[in-house]
């Protein structure tokens, strides 16, 4: 029996626009080869930096384009090593590991179906030394699929102002919404004073390009650029120039529409299968992104024939799990949930 992966938070192969990217990579090298195949500015390929800056209404100098957005999170973790950092629980496991490895004192802040709880944030702010920053994924969160309500976004931005709190808004999934208008970003609500915005082309074009970015306050941008120079000299300009060519051709919106259709069919298949097979459990109902958060009536255990990530990896309770609907087909999702339900219906330890 082949294992069905509901663990991998990666796009299904058909989400990746392979042909178009092959063409964009060739065009990027032909047009600007001596630039993109050489060492260059550490802040990123200038035309892409300008495109991102315009999209977010800032000067290009405040944009740092990194080799995937996780790289930028690693730089921030280095910059604030040993300090106190607030994170919502559950949260994406890789930043948790990056922060822990740098001796950061991590304070968890509770969330519910509407995202991070502002009262819990206020209590956490009062309960210890001034944190270096709050790390949050407000839209289609990894791992829970939840989205912070607009009202709470306003409250969070107010709290950031009142407490002079720096917020890292990690938003790789915001453009991958299946229905309705996405809520305003924290960055938009705040005007970019207390909020660092980070996003990525991993979910909107292709993760293998390794193109992520940060919109930073100027002083922090300078500091992180210095770290980037001493880490990799120049980011992967060929990946960035390929992304820029893809954007320049107007391919982003049509690609997003295609990807949203592929992913929302998978989300629907998973929700329907859960409804049918696991009535004793509870789960989130994401309106975008890659993940559903499952709460079982018992502890999550390894299940033969289907893989998923236990919620404890993300700081969740032992009865929780992250199910990714992004990677396998709708049929495989239905079969995977059937296998999961058959196993968790057994008593613990069997
Ligand atoms: C919330 C979140 N942030 C950052 C990343 C990393 O993205 P990138 O491929 O840009 O490094 C991911 C990838 O899954 C993610 O889920």
Coordinates of C-alpha atoms and ligand atoms in Angstrom, one line a residue:
X1 CA 0.0 0.0 0.0
X2 CA 1.5 3.3 -1.0
X3 CA 1.4 6.0 1.6
X4 CA -0.8 9.0 0.8
X5 CA 0.9 12.2 1.9
X6 CA -1.3 14.7 3.7
X7 CA 1.9 15.8 5.4
X8 CA 3.6 17.7 2.6
X9 CA 2.8 21.4 2.5
X10 CA 3.9 21.7 -1.1
X11 CA 1.9 22.4 -4.3
X12 CA 0.6 19.5 -6.4
X13 CA 2.8 19.1 -9.5
X14 CA 0.0 20.4 -11.8
X15 CA 0.1 23.7 -9.8
X16 CA 3.6 24.5 -11.2
X17 CA 3.6 26.4 -14.5
X18 CA 6.6 24.4 -15.9
X19 CA 6.4 25.3 -19.6
X20 CA 5.9 29.0 -19.0
X21 CA 8.7 29.2 -16.4
X22 CA 11.1 27.4 -18.8
X23 CA 10.3 30.2 -21.3
X24 CA 10.7 32.9 -18.7
X25 CA 14.0 31.6 -17.5
X26 CA 15.4 31.6 -21.1
X27 CA 14.0 35.1 -21.8
X28 CA 15.5 36.4 -18.5
X29 CA 18.9 35.1 -19.4
X30 CA 18.8 36.3 -23.0
X31 CA 17.7 39.8 -22.0
X32 CA 19.8 40.4 -18.9
X33 CA 22.3 37.4 -18.8
X34 CA 25.4 39.3 -17.7
X35 CA 23.5 40.7 -14.8
X36 CA 21.6 37.7 -13.6
X37 CA 24.5 35.3 -14.1
X38 CA 26.9 37.4 -12.1
X39 CA 27.2 38.7 -8.5
X40 CA 24.8 41.6 -8.0
X41 CA 23.0 43.7 -5.4
X42 CA 22.3 41.8 -2.2
X43 CA 18.9 43.3 -1.8
X44 CA 17.7 41.5 -5.0
X45 CA 17.2 41.8 -8.7
X46 CA 16.4 45.5 -9.1
X47 CA 13.3 45.2 -11.5
X48 CA 11.7 42.7 -9.1
X49 CA 12.5 44.8 -6.1
X50 CA 10.8 47.8 -7.8
X51 CA 7.8 45.7 -8.7
X52 CA 7.3 44.5 -5.1
X53 CA 7.9 48.1 -3.8
X54 CA 5.2 49.5 -6.0
X55 CA 2.8 46.7 -5.0
X56 CA 3.3 47.6 -1.3
X57 CA 3.6 51.4 -1.8
X58 CA 7.2 51.7 -0.4
X59 CA 10.7 52.7 -1.6
X60 CA 12.6 49.8 -3.2
X61 CA 15.3 50.2 -0.6
X62 CA 12.9 48.8 2.0
X63 CA 12.5 45.6 0.1
X64 CA 14.8 42.7 0.7
X65 CA 14.4 39.8 -1.7
X66 CA 15.7 36.6 -0.2
X67 CA 16.3 33.0 -1.2
X68 CA 12.8 32.0 0.0
X69 CA 11.1 33.9 2.8
X70 CA 12.3 31.4 5.5
X71 CA 15.8 32.7 4.8
X72 CA 14.7 36.2 5.9
X73 CA 13.1 34.7 9.0
X74 CA 16.4 33.1 9.8
X75 CA 18.1 36.6 9.5
X76 CA 15.6 38.1 11.8
X77 CA 16.1 35.3 14.3
X78 CA 19.8 36.0 14.2
X79 CA 19.3 39.7 14.6
X80 CA 17.2 39.2 17.7
X81 CA 19.0 36.1 19.2
X82 CA 18.5 35.7 22.9
X83 CA 15.6 38.1 23.1
X84 CA 11.9 37.4 23.9
X85 CA 9.6 36.7 20.9
X86 CA 5.8 36.2 20.9
X87 CA 4.3 33.5 18.6
X88 CA 0.7 32.4 18.1
X89 CA 0.0 28.7 19.0
X90 CA -0.1 26.7 16.9
X91 CA 2.3 28.1 14.4
X92 CA 4.6 27.1 11.5
X93 CA 7.2 24.8 13.0
X94 CA 10.3 25.9 11.1
X95 CA 10.4 29.5 12.5
X96 CA 9.9 27.9 16.0
X97 CA 13.0 25.8 15.4
X98 CA 15.0 28.7 14.0
X99 CA 14.1 30.9 17.0
X100 CA 14.8 28.1 19.6
X101 CA 18.2 27.4 18.0
X102 CA 19.1 31.0 18.6
X103 CA 18.2 31.0 22.3
X104 CA 15.1 33.1 21.8
X105 CA 12.7 33.1 24.8
X106 CA 9.5 32.1 23.0
X107 CA 6.1 33.1 24.6
X108 CA 3.1 31.5 23.0
X109 CA -0.1 33.4 22.5
X110 CA -3.4 31.6 22.2
X111 CA -5.6 31.6 19.1
X112 CA -9.1 30.4 18.3
X113 CA -11.1 30.0 15.1
X114 CA -10.8 33.7 14.4
X115 CA -7.0 33.7 14.7
X116 CA -4.7 35.2 17.3
X117 CA -6.6 36.3 20.5
X118 CA -5.9 40.0 21.1
X119 CA -6.7 39.7 24.8
X120 CA -4.1 36.9 25.1
X121 CA -1.7 39.1 23.3
X122 CA -2.3 42.0 25.7
X123 CA -1.8 39.6 28.6
X124 CA 1.5 38.3 27.1
X125 CA 2.7 41.8 26.6
X126 CA 2.0 42.7 30.2
X127 CA 3.6 39.5 31.6
X128 CA 7.2 39.9 30.6
X129 CA 10.0 42.1 29.1
X130 CA 9.4 44.0 25.9
X131 CA 9.4 41.4 23.1
X132 CA 11.7 41.8 20.1
X133 CA 8.7 41.0 17.8
X134 CA 5.5 39.1 17.4
X135 CA 5.5 36.4 14.7
X136 CA 2.1 35.9 13.1
X137 CA 0.6 34.3 10.0
X138 CA -2.8 36.1 9.8
X139 CA -4.2 34.7 6.6
X140 CA -4.8 31.0 5.8
X141 CA -2.4 30.1 8.6
X142 CA 0.1 27.3 8.5
X143 CA -0.8 25.0 10.2
X144 CA -4.4 25.8 11.2
X145 CA -5.8 27.3 7.9
X146 CA -7.4 30.0 10.1
X147 CA -7.7 33.6 9.1
X148 CA -7.5 36.5 11.6
X149 CA -10.8 38.5 11.5
X150 CA -10.6 42.1 10.3
X151 CA -11.8 43.4 13.7
X152 CA -9.0 41.6 15.4
X153 CA -6.5 42.9 12.8
X154 CA -7.4 46.4 13.8
X155 CA -7.1 45.6 17.4
X156 CA -3.7 43.9 16.9
X157 CA -2.4 47.0 15.0
X158 CA -3.6 49.3 17.8
X159 CA -1.8 47.1 20.4
X160 CA 1.4 47.2 18.3
X161 CA 1.2 51.0 18.3
X162 CA 0.4 51.3 22.0
X163 CA 3.2 48.9 23.1
X164 CA 5.7 49.9 20.4
X165 CA 5.6 46.2 19.3
X166 CA 7.3 45.1 16.1
X167 CA 5.1 42.6 14.2
X168 CA 6.3 40.1 11.6
X169 CA 3.4 39.4 9.3
X170 CA 4.2 36.3 7.4
X171 CA 1.8 36.1 4.4
X172 CA 2.7 33.5 1.8
X173 CA -0.9 32.3 1.3
X174 CA -2.8 35.6 1.2
X175 CA -3.2 35.5 -2.6
X176 CA -4.3 31.9 -2.6
X177 CA -7.8 32.6 -1.4
X178 CA -10.8 30.6 -2.8
X179 CA -13.8 32.8 -2.0
X180 CA -14.6 36.3 -1.0
X181 CA -12.3 39.3 -0.7
X182 CA -9.1 38.8 1.4
X183 CA -9.0 40.9 4.6
X184 CA -6.6 43.9 4.7
X185 CA -3.1 42.9 5.7
X186 CA -1.7 44.1 9.0
X187 CA 0.9 46.0 7.0
X188 CA -1.8 47.9 5.1
X189 CA -3.7 48.7 8.3
X190 CA -0.6 49.9 10.1
X191 CA 1.0 51.7 7.2
X192 CA 4.2 49.7 7.6
X193 CA 5.6 51.4 10.7
X194 CA 5.3 48.6 13.2
X195 CA 4.7 45.7 10.8
X196 CA 7.3 43.9 8.8
X197 CA 5.6 42.2 5.9
X198 CA 7.0 39.0 4.4
X199 CA 5.7 37.0 1.4
X200 CA 6.9 34.6 -1.2
X201 CA 6.4 33.4 -4.7
X202 CA 6.5 29.8 -3.5
X203 CA 2.8 29.4 -3.4
X204 CA 1.8 31.8 -6.1
X205 CA 4.4 30.6 -8.8
X206 CA 6.8 27.9 -7.7
X207 CA 8.7 27.1 -4.5
X208 CA 11.8 25.8 -6.4
X209 CA 12.5 29.3 -7.6
X210 CA 13.3 30.2 -4.0
X211 CA 12.1 33.8 -4.1
X212 CA 10.7 35.3 -1.0
X213 CA 10.8 38.9 0.3
X214 CA 10.5 41.3 3.2
X215 CA 9.3 44.9 3.4
X216 CA 11.2 46.3 6.3
X217 CA 11.8 49.6 8.2
X218 CA 14.9 51.2 6.5
X219 CA 17.3 50.6 9.4
X220 CA 16.4 47.0 9.7
X221 CA 16.7 46.5 5.9
X222 CA 20.3 47.8 6.1
X223 CA 21.1 45.4 8.9
X224 CA 19.6 42.4 7.2
X225 CA 21.4 43.2 4.0
X226 CA 24.7 43.2 5.8
X227 CA 23.8 39.7 7.2
X228 CA 22.8 38.5 3.7
X229 CA 26.1 39.8 2.2
X230 CA 28.1 37.8 4.7
X231 CA 25.9 34.7 4.2
X232 CA 25.5 34.4 0.4
X233 CA 27.0 37.5 -1.2
X234 CA 24.2 37.7 -3.8
X235 CA 20.7 36.0 -3.7
X236 CA 19.8 33.7 -6.6
X237 CA 19.3 36.4 -9.3
X238 CA 18.3 33.9 -12.0
X239 CA 15.3 32.8 -9.9
X240 CA 14.3 36.4 -9.2
X241 CA 14.7 37.4 -12.9
X242 CA 12.5 34.4 -13.9
X243 CA 9.8 35.6 -11.4
X244 CA 10.1 39.1 -12.8
X245 CA 9.7 37.9 -16.4
X246 CA 6.6 35.9 -15.3
X247 CA 5.1 39.0 -13.6
X248 CA 6.1 41.3 -16.5
X249 CA 4.2 39.1 -18.9
X250 CA 1.0 39.4 -16.8
X251 CA 1.0 35.7 -15.9
X252 CA 0.5 36.1 -12.1
X253 CA -3.3 36.6 -12.1
X254 CA -4.1 33.8 -14.6
X255 CA -1.8 31.5 -12.8
X256 CA -3.4 32.4 -9.4
X257 CA -6.8 31.6 -10.9
X258 CA -5.6 28.2 -12.1
X259 CA -3.9 27.4 -8.8
X260 CA -7.0 28.5 -6.7
X261 CA -9.2 26.2 -8.7
X262 CA -6.9 23.2 -8.3
X263 CA -6.5 23.8 -4.6
X264 CA -10.1 24.7 -3.8
X265 CA -11.2 21.4 -5.4
X266 CA -8.8 19.6 -3.0
X267 CA -10.0 21.6 0.0
X268 CA -13.6 20.7 -0.9
X269 CA -12.7 17.0 -1.2
X270 CA -11.1 17.0 2.2
X271 CA -13.9 18.8 3.9
X272 CA -16.5 16.4 2.4
X273 CA -14.4 13.4 3.3
X274 CA -14.0 14.6 6.9
X275 CA -17.8 15.2 7.2
X276 CA -18.5 11.7 5.9
X277 CA -15.8 9.7 7.6
X278 CA -14.9 11.5 10.9
X279 CA -18.1 12.9 12.4
X280 CA -16.6 12.6 15.9
X281 CA -13.8 15.1 15.1
X282 CA -13.7 18.9 14.6
X283 CA -11.8 20.8 11.9
X284 CA -11.1 24.3 10.5
X285 CA -12.8 25.4 7.3
X286 CA -10.1 27.4 5.5
X287 CA -11.0 29.8 2.7
X288 CA -7.6 29.5 1.1
X289 CA -4.1 28.2 1.6
X290 CA -2.9 24.6 2.0
X291 CA -4.0 23.3 5.4
X292 CA -6.9 22.0 7.6
X293 CA -6.5 21.7 11.3
X294 CA -8.0 18.6 12.8
X295 CA -9.0 18.0 16.4
X296 CA -9.6 14.4 17.2
X297 CA -11.5 12.9 20.1
X298 CA -8.2 11.2 21.1
X299 CA -4.5 11.5 20.8
X300 CA -3.1 11.6 17.2
X301 CA -1.1 8.5 16.4
X302 CA 0.8 7.3 13.3
X303 CA -1.6 5.7 10.8
X304 CA -0.5 3.1 8.2
X305 CA -1.0 4.2 4.6
X306 CA -1.5 8.0 5.3
X307 CA 1.0 10.6 6.6
X308 CA 0.2 13.9 8.3
X309 CA 1.9 16.1 10.8
X310 CA 1.0 15.8 14.5
X311 CA -0.2 19.1 15.9
X312 CA 2.4 18.9 18.7
X313 CA 5.1 19.7 16.1
X314 CA 3.4 23.2 15.8
X315 CA 2.9 23.7 19.5
X316 CA -0.7 22.2 19.3
X317 CA -2.4 19.8 21.7
X318 CA -1.8 16.0 21.4
X319 CA -5.2 15.4 19.8
X320 CA -4.5 17.8 16.9
X321 CA -3.1 17.3 13.4
X322 CA -2.2 19.3 10.3
X323 CA -3.7 17.9 7.1
X324 CA -2.3 19.4 3.9
X325 CA -4.7 19.3 0.9
X326 CA -2.3 21.0 -1.4
X327 CA -0.2 18.1 -2.7
X328 CA -2.2 14.9 -3.5
X329 CA -5.3 14.5 -5.8
X330 CA -8.9 14.8 -4.6
X331 CA -9.2 11.0 -5.0
X332 CA -6.1 10.4 -2.9
X333 CA -7.4 12.9 -0.3
X334 CA -10.7 10.9 0.0
X335 CA -8.8 7.6 0.4
X336 CA -6.3 9.2 2.8
X337 CA -9.1 10.5 5.1
X338 CA -10.8 7.1 4.9
X339 CA -7.6 5.4 6.1
X340 CA -7.2 8.0 8.8
X341 CA -10.8 7.6 10.0
X342 CA -10.5 3.8 10.1
X343 CA -7.4 4.0 12.3
X344 CA -8.5 6.7 14.7
X345 CA -11.8 4.9 15.3
X346 CA -9.8 2.2 17.1
X347 CA -9.1 2.6 20.8
X348 CA -5.7 4.2 21.7
X349 CA -2.8 1.7 21.5
X350 CA -4.3 -0.8 19.1
Ligands
LIG1 C1 3.9 30.4 6.9 C2 5.1 30.1 6.0 N1 6.1 31.0 6.0 C3 7.1 30.8 5.2 C4 7.3 29.7 4.4 C5 8.5 29.5 3.6 O1 8.3 29.9 2.3 P1 9.6 30.0 1.3 O2 9.4 28.9 0.3 O3 9.4 31.4 0.7 O4 10.8 29.9 2.1 C6 6.2 28.7 4.4 C7 6.4 27.5 3.6 O5 5.6 26.6 3.7 C8 5.1 29.0 5.2 O6 4.1 28.1 5.3

